[in-house]
JSON list of C-alpha atoms in Angstrom, two decimals:
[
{"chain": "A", "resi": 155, "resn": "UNK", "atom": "CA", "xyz": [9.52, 24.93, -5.04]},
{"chain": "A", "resi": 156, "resn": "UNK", "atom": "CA", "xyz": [7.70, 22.96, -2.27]},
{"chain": "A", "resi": 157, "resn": "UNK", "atom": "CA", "xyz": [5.47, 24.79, 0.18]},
{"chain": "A", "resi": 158, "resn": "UNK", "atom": "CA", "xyz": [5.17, 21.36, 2.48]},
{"chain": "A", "resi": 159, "resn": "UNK", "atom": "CA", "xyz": [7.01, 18.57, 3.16]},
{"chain": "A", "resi": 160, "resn": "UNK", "atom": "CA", "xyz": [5.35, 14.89, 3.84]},
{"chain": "A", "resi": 161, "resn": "UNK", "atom": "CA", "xyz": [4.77, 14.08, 7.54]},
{"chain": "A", "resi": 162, "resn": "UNK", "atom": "CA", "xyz": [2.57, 11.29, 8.08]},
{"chain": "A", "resi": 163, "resn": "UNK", "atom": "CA", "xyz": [-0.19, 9.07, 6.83]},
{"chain": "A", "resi": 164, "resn": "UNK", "atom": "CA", "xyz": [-2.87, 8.91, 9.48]},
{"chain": "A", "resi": 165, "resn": "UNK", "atom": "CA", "xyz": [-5.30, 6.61, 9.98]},
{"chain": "A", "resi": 166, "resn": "UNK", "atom": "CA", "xyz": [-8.71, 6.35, 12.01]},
{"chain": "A", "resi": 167, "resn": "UNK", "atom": "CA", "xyz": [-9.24, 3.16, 13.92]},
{"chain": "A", "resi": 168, "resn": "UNK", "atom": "CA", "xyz": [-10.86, 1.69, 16.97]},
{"chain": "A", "resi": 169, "resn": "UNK", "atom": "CA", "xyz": [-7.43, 0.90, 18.58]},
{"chain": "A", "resi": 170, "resn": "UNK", "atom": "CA", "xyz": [-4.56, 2.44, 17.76]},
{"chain": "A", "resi": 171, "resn": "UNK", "atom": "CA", "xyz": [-2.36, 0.42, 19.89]},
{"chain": "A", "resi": 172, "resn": "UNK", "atom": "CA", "xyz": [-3.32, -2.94, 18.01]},
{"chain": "A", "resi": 173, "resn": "UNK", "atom": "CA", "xyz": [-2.88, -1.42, 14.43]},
{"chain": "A", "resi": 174, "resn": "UNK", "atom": "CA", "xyz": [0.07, 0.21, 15.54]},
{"chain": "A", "resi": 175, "resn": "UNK", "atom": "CA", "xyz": [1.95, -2.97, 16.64]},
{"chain": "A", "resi": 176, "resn": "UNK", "atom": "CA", "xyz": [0.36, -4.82, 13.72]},
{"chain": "A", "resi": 177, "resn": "UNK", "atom": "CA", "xyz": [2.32, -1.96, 11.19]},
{"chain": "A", "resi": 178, "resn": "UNK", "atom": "CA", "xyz": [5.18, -1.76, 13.44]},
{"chain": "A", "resi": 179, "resn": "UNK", "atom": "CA", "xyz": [5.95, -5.58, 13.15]},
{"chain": "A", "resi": 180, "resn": "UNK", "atom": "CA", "xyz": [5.06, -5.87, 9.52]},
{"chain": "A", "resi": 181, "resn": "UNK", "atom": "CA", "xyz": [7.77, -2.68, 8.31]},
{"chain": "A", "resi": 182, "resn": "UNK", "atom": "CA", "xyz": [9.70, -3.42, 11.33]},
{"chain": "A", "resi": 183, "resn": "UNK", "atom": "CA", "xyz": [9.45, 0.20, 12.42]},
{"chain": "A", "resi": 184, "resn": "UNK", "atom": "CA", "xyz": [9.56, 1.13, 15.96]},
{"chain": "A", "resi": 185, "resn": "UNK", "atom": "CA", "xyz": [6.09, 2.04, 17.89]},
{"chain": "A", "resi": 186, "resn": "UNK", "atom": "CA", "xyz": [5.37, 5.23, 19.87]},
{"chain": "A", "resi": 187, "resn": "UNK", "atom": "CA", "xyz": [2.70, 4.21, 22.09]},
{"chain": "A", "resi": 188, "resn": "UNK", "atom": "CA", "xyz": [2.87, 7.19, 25.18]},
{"chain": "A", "resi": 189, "resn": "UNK", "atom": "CA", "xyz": [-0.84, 7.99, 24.13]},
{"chain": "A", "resi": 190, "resn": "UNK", "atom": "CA", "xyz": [-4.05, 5.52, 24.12]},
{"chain": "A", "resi": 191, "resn": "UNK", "atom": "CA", "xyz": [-5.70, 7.48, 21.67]},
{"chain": "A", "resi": 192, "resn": "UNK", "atom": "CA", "xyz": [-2.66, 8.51, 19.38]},
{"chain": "A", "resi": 193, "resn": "UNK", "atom": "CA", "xyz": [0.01, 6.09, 18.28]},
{"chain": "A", "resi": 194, "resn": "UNK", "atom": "CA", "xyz": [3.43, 7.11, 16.18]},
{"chain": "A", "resi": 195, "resn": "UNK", "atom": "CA", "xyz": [5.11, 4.73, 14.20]},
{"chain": "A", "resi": 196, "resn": "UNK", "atom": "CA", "xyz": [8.27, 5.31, 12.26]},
{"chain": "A", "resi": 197, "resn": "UNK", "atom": "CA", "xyz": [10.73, 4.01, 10.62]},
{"chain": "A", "resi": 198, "resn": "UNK", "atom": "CA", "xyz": [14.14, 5.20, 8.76]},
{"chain": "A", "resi": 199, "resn": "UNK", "atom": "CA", "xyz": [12.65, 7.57, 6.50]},
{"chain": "A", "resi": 200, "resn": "UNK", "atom": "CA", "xyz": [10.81, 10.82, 6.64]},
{"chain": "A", "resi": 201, "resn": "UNK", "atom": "CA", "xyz": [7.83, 9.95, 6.80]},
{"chain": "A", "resi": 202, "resn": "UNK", "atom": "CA", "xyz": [5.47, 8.02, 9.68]},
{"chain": "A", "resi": 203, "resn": "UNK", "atom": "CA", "xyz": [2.24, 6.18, 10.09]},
{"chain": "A", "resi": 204, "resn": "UNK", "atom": "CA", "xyz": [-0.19, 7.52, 12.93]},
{"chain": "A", "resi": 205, "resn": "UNK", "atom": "CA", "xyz": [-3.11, 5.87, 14.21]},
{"chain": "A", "resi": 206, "resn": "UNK", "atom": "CA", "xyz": [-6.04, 7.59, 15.58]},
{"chain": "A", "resi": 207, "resn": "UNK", "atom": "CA", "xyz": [-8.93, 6.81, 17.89]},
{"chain": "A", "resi": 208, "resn": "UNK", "atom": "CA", "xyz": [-12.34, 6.52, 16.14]},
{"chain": "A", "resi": 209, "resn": "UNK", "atom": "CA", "xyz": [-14.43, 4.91, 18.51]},
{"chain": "A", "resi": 210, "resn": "UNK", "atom": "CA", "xyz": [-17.37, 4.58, 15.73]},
{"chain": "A", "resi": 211, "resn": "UNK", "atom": "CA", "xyz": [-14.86, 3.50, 12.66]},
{"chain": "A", "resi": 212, "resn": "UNK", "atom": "CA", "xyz": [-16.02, 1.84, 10.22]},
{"chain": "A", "resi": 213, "resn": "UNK", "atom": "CA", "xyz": [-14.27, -0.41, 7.76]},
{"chain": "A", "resi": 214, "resn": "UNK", "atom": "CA", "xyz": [-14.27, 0.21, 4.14]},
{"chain": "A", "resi": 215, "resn": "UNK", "atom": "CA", "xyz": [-16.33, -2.23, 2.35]},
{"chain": "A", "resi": 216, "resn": "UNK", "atom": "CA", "xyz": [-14.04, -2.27, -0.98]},
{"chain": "A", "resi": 217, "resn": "UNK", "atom": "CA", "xyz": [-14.64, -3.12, -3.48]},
{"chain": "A", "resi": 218, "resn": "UNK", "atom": "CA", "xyz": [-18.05, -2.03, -3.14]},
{"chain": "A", "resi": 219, "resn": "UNK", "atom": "CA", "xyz": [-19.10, 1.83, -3.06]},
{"chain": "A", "resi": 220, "resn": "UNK", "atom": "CA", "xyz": [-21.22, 2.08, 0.14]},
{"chain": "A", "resi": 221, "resn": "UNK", "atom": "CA", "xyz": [-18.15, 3.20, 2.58]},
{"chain": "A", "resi": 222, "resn": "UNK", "atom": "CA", "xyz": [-15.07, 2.83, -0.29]},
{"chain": "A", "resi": 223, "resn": "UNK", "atom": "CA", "xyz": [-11.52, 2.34, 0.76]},
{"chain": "A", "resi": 224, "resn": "UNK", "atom": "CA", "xyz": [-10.95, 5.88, -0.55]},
{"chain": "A", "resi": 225, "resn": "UNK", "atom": "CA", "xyz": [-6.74, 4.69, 0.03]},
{"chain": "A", "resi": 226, "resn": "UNK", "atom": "CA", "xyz": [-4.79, 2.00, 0.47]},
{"chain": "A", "resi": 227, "resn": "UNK", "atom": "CA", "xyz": [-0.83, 1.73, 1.70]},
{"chain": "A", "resi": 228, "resn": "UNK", "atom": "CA", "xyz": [1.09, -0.58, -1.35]},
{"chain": "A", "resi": 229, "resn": "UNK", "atom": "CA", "xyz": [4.12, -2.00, 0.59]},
{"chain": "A", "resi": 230, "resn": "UNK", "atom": "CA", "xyz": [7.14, -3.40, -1.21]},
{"chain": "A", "resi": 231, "resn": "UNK", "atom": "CA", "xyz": [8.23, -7.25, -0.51]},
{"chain": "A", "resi": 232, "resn": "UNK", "atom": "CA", "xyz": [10.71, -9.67, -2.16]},
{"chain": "A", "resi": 233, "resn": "UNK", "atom": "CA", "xyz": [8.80, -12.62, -1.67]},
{"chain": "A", "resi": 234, "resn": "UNK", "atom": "CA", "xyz": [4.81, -12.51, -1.95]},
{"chain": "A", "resi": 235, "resn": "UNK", "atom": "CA", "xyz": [3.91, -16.22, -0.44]},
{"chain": "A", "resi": 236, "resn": "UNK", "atom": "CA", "xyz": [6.38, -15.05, 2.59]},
{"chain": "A", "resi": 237, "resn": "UNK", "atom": "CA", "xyz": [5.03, -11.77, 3.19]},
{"chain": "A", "resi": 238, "resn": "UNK", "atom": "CA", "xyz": [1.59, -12.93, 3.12]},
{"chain": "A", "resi": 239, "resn": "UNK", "atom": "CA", "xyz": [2.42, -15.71, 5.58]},
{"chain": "A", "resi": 240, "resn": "UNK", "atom": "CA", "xyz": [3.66, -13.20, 7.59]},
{"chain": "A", "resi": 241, "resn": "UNK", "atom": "CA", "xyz": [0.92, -10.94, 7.46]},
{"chain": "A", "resi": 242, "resn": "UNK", "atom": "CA", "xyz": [-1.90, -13.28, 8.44]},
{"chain": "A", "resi": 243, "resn": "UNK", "atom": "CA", "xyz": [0.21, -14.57, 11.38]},
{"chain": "A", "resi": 244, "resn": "UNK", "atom": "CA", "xyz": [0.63, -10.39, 12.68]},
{"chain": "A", "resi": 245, "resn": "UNK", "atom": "CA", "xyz": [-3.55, -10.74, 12.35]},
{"chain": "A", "resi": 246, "resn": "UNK", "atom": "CA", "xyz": [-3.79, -9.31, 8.72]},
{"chain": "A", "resi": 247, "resn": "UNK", "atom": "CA", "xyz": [-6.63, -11.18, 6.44]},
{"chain": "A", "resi": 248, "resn": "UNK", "atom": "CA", "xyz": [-6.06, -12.16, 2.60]},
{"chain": "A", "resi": 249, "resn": "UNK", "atom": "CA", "xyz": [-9.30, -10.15, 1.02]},
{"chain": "A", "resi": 250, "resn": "UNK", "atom": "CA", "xyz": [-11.48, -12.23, -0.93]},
{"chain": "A", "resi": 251, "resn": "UNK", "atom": "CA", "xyz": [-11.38, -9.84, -4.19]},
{"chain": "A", "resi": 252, "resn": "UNK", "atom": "CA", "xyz": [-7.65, -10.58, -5.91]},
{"chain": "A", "resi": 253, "resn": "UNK", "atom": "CA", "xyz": [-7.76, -8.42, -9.07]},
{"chain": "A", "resi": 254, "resn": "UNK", "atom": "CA", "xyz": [-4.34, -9.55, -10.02]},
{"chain": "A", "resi": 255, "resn": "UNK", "atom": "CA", "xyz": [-5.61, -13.23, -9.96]},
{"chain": "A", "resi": 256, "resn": "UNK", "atom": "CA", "xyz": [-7.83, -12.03, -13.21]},
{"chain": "A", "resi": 257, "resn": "UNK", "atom": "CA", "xyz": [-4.63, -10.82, -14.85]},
{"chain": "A", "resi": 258, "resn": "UNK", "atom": "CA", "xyz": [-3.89, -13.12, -18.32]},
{"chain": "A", "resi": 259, "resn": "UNK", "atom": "CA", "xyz": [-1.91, -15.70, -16.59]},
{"chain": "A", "resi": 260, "resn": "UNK", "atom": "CA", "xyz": [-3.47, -15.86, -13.00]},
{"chain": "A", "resi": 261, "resn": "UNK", "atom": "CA", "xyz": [-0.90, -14.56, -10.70]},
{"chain": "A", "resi": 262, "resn": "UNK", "atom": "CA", "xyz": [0.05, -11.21, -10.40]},
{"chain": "A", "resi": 263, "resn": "UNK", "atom": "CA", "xyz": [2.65, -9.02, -8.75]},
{"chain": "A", "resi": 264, "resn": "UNK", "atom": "CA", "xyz": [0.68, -7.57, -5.96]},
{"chain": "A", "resi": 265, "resn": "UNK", "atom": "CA", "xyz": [-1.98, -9.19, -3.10]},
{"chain": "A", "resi": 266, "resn": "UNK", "atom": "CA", "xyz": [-4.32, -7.44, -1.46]},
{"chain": "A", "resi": 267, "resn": "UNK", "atom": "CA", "xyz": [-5.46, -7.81, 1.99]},
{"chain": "A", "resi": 268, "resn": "UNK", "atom": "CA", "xyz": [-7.23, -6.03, 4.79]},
{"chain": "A", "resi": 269, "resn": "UNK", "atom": "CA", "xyz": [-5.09, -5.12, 8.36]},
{"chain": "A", "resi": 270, "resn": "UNK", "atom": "CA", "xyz": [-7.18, -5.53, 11.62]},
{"chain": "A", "resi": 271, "resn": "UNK", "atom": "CA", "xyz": [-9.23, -2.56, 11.49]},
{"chain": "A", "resi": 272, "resn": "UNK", "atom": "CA", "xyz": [-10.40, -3.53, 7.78]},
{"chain": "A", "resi": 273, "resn": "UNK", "atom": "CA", "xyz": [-8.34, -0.85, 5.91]},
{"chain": "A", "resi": 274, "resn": "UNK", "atom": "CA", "xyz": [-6.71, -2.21, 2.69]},
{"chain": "A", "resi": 275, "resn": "UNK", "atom": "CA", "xyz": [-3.31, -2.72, 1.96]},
{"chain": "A", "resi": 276, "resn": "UNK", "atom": "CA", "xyz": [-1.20, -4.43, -0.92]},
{"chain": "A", "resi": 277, "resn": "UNK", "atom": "CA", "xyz": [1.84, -6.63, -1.09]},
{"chain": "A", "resi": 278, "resn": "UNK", "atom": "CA", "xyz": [3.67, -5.77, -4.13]},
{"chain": "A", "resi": 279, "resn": "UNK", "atom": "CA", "xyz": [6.79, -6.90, -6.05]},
{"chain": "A", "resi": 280, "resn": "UNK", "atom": "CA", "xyz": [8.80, -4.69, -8.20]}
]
Protein backbone atom coordinates (compact mmCIF):
# COMPACT_ATOMS: atom_id res chain seq x y z
CA UNK A 1 0.00 0.00 0.00
CA UNK A 2 1.07 3.50 -1.21
CA UNK A 3 1.16 6.39 1.23
CA UNK A 4 1.75 9.03 -1.90
CA UNK A 5 1.02 9.24 -5.23
CA UNK A 6 3.51 11.01 -7.96
CA UNK A 7 2.72 14.69 -8.67
CA UNK A 8 5.36 16.44 -10.36
CA UNK A 9 9.02 16.72 -11.21
CA UNK A 10 10.14 20.24 -10.42
CA UNK A 11 12.81 21.98 -11.57
CA UNK A 12 14.83 25.24 -10.54
CA UNK A 13 15.69 27.58 -13.34
CA UNK A 14 16.28 31.20 -14.20
CA UNK A 15 13.09 31.34 -16.38
CA UNK A 16 10.50 29.24 -16.09
CA UNK A 17 8.57 30.52 -18.93
CA UNK A 18 11.45 29.64 -21.52
CA UNK A 19 12.02 26.03 -20.12
CA UNK A 20 8.51 25.62 -19.87
CA UNK A 21 7.73 26.25 -23.60
CA UNK A 22 10.98 24.50 -24.49
CA UNK A 23 9.35 21.05 -22.53
CA UNK A 24 5.98 21.88 -23.61
CA UNK A 25 6.94 21.80 -27.41
CA UNK A 26 9.33 18.91 -27.12
CA UNK A 27 6.40 16.31 -25.23
CA UNK A 28 3.81 18.34 -26.84
CA UNK A 29 2.16 18.96 -23.50
CA UNK A 30 0.20 22.00 -22.88
CA UNK A 31 1.88 25.04 -20.75
CA UNK A 32 0.40 26.72 -17.65
CA UNK A 33 2.03 29.95 -17.63
CA UNK A 34 -0.57 32.29 -15.13
CA UNK A 35 2.60 32.76 -12.86
CA UNK A 36 6.19 34.38 -13.81
CA UNK A 37 7.83 32.59 -11.23
CA UNK A 38 5.92 29.14 -11.39
CA UNK A 39 5.13 27.37 -14.62
CA UNK A 40 2.83 23.94 -14.96
CA UNK A 41 3.21 21.77 -17.70
CA UNK A 42 1.23 18.65 -18.34
CA UNK A 43 0.41 16.32 -20.43
CA UNK A 44 -2.05 13.10 -20.62
CA UNK A 45 -0.78 11.36 -17.73
CA UNK A 46 -0.58 11.82 -14.03
CA UNK A 47 2.12 13.30 -13.64
CA UNK A 48 3.57 17.11 -14.60
CA UNK A 49 6.75 19.04 -15.00
CA UNK A 50 7.02 22.44 -12.95
CA UNK A 51 9.51 24.99 -13.35
CA UNK A 52 10.66 27.21 -10.67
CA UNK A 53 12.33 30.58 -10.35
CA UNK A 54 15.99 30.43 -9.14
CA UNK A 55 17.30 33.64 -9.90
CA UNK A 56 21.03 32.37 -8.88
CA UNK A 57 20.70 28.71 -10.71
CA UNK A 58 23.32 27.19 -11.63
CA UNK A 59 23.81 24.54 -14.25
CA UNK A 60 25.10 21.19 -13.50
CA UNK A 61 28.50 20.72 -14.81
CA UNK A 62 28.04 16.79 -15.59
CA UNK A 63 29.93 14.88 -15.99
CA UNK A 64 32.16 16.45 -13.64
CA UNK A 65 31.50 16.45 -9.69
CA UNK A 66 31.78 20.18 -8.78
CA UNK A 67 27.79 20.98 -9.12
CA UNK A 68 26.63 17.18 -10.55
CA UNK A 69 23.47 16.73 -12.47
CA UNK A 70 22.19 14.87 -9.41
CA UNK A 71 18.96 13.82 -12.22
CA UNK A 72 18.21 13.76 -15.48
CA UNK A 73 14.55 13.28 -17.40
CA UNK A 74 15.16 10.04 -20.11
CA UNK A 75 12.40 10.74 -22.73
CA UNK A 76 11.24 8.05 -25.13
CA UNK A 77 11.53 8.73 -29.12
CA UNK A 78 11.13 6.54 -32.25
CA UNK A 79 13.62 8.14 -34.20
CA UNK A 80 16.97 9.51 -32.48
CA UNK A 81 18.50 11.71 -35.59
CA UNK A 82 14.73 13.29 -35.67
CA UNK A 83 14.32 13.97 -32.16
CA UNK A 84 17.61 15.46 -31.84
CA UNK A 85 16.96 17.70 -34.84
CA UNK A 86 14.12 18.68 -33.16
CA UNK A 87 15.55 19.39 -29.98
CA UNK A 88 18.35 21.73 -31.04
CA UNK A 89 15.86 23.69 -33.22
CA UNK A 90 13.35 24.16 -29.64
CA UNK A 91 17.05 25.62 -28.26
CA UNK A 92 18.24 22.25 -26.66
CA UNK A 93 22.26 21.60 -27.10
CA UNK A 94 23.81 18.02 -28.03
CA UNK A 95 26.35 17.66 -24.80
CA UNK A 96 29.77 17.06 -25.72
CA UNK A 97 30.15 13.77 -23.41
CA UNK A 98 28.11 10.78 -25.49
CA UNK A 99 28.72 7.70 -23.31
CA UNK A 100 26.76 5.58 -25.67
CA UNK A 101 29.19 6.62 -28.52
CA UNK A 102 31.93 4.45 -26.35
CA UNK A 103 29.54 1.50 -26.45
CA UNK A 104 31.29 -1.64 -28.67
CA UNK A 105 29.93 -0.56 -31.91
CA UNK A 106 29.74 3.33 -31.63
CA UNK A 107 26.16 4.20 -31.59
CA UNK A 108 23.96 3.66 -28.93
CA UNK A 109 20.29 3.80 -28.06
CA UNK A 110 20.16 6.94 -26.09
CA UNK A 111 21.74 10.82 -26.66
CA UNK A 112 22.29 13.04 -24.20
CA UNK A 113 21.90 16.67 -24.26
CA UNK A 114 21.46 19.70 -22.07
CA UNK A 115 17.85 21.93 -22.29
CA UNK A 116 18.33 25.78 -21.99
CA UNK A 117 18.91 26.13 -18.45
CA UNK A 118 21.83 23.37 -18.67
CA UNK A 119 19.91 20.49 -16.95
CA UNK A 120 20.46 17.09 -18.68
CA UNK A 121 18.18 15.11 -20.47
CA UNK A 122 18.34 11.86 -22.73
CA UNK A 123 16.77 10.75 -25.96
CA UNK A 124 16.24 7.14 -25.75
CA UNK A 125 14.93 4.28 -27.93
CA UNK A 126 13.35 1.22 -26.61
Amino acid sequence: MSIAQFRSIVLDCPDPKRLADFYGALLGWKVDDSRDDWVVVTGDGPGRLCFQLAPDHRPPDWPGNERPQQFHLDLTVDDLDEAEKVALELGAVKHSHQPAEQEEDGEGDFRVFLDPAGHPFCFCVD
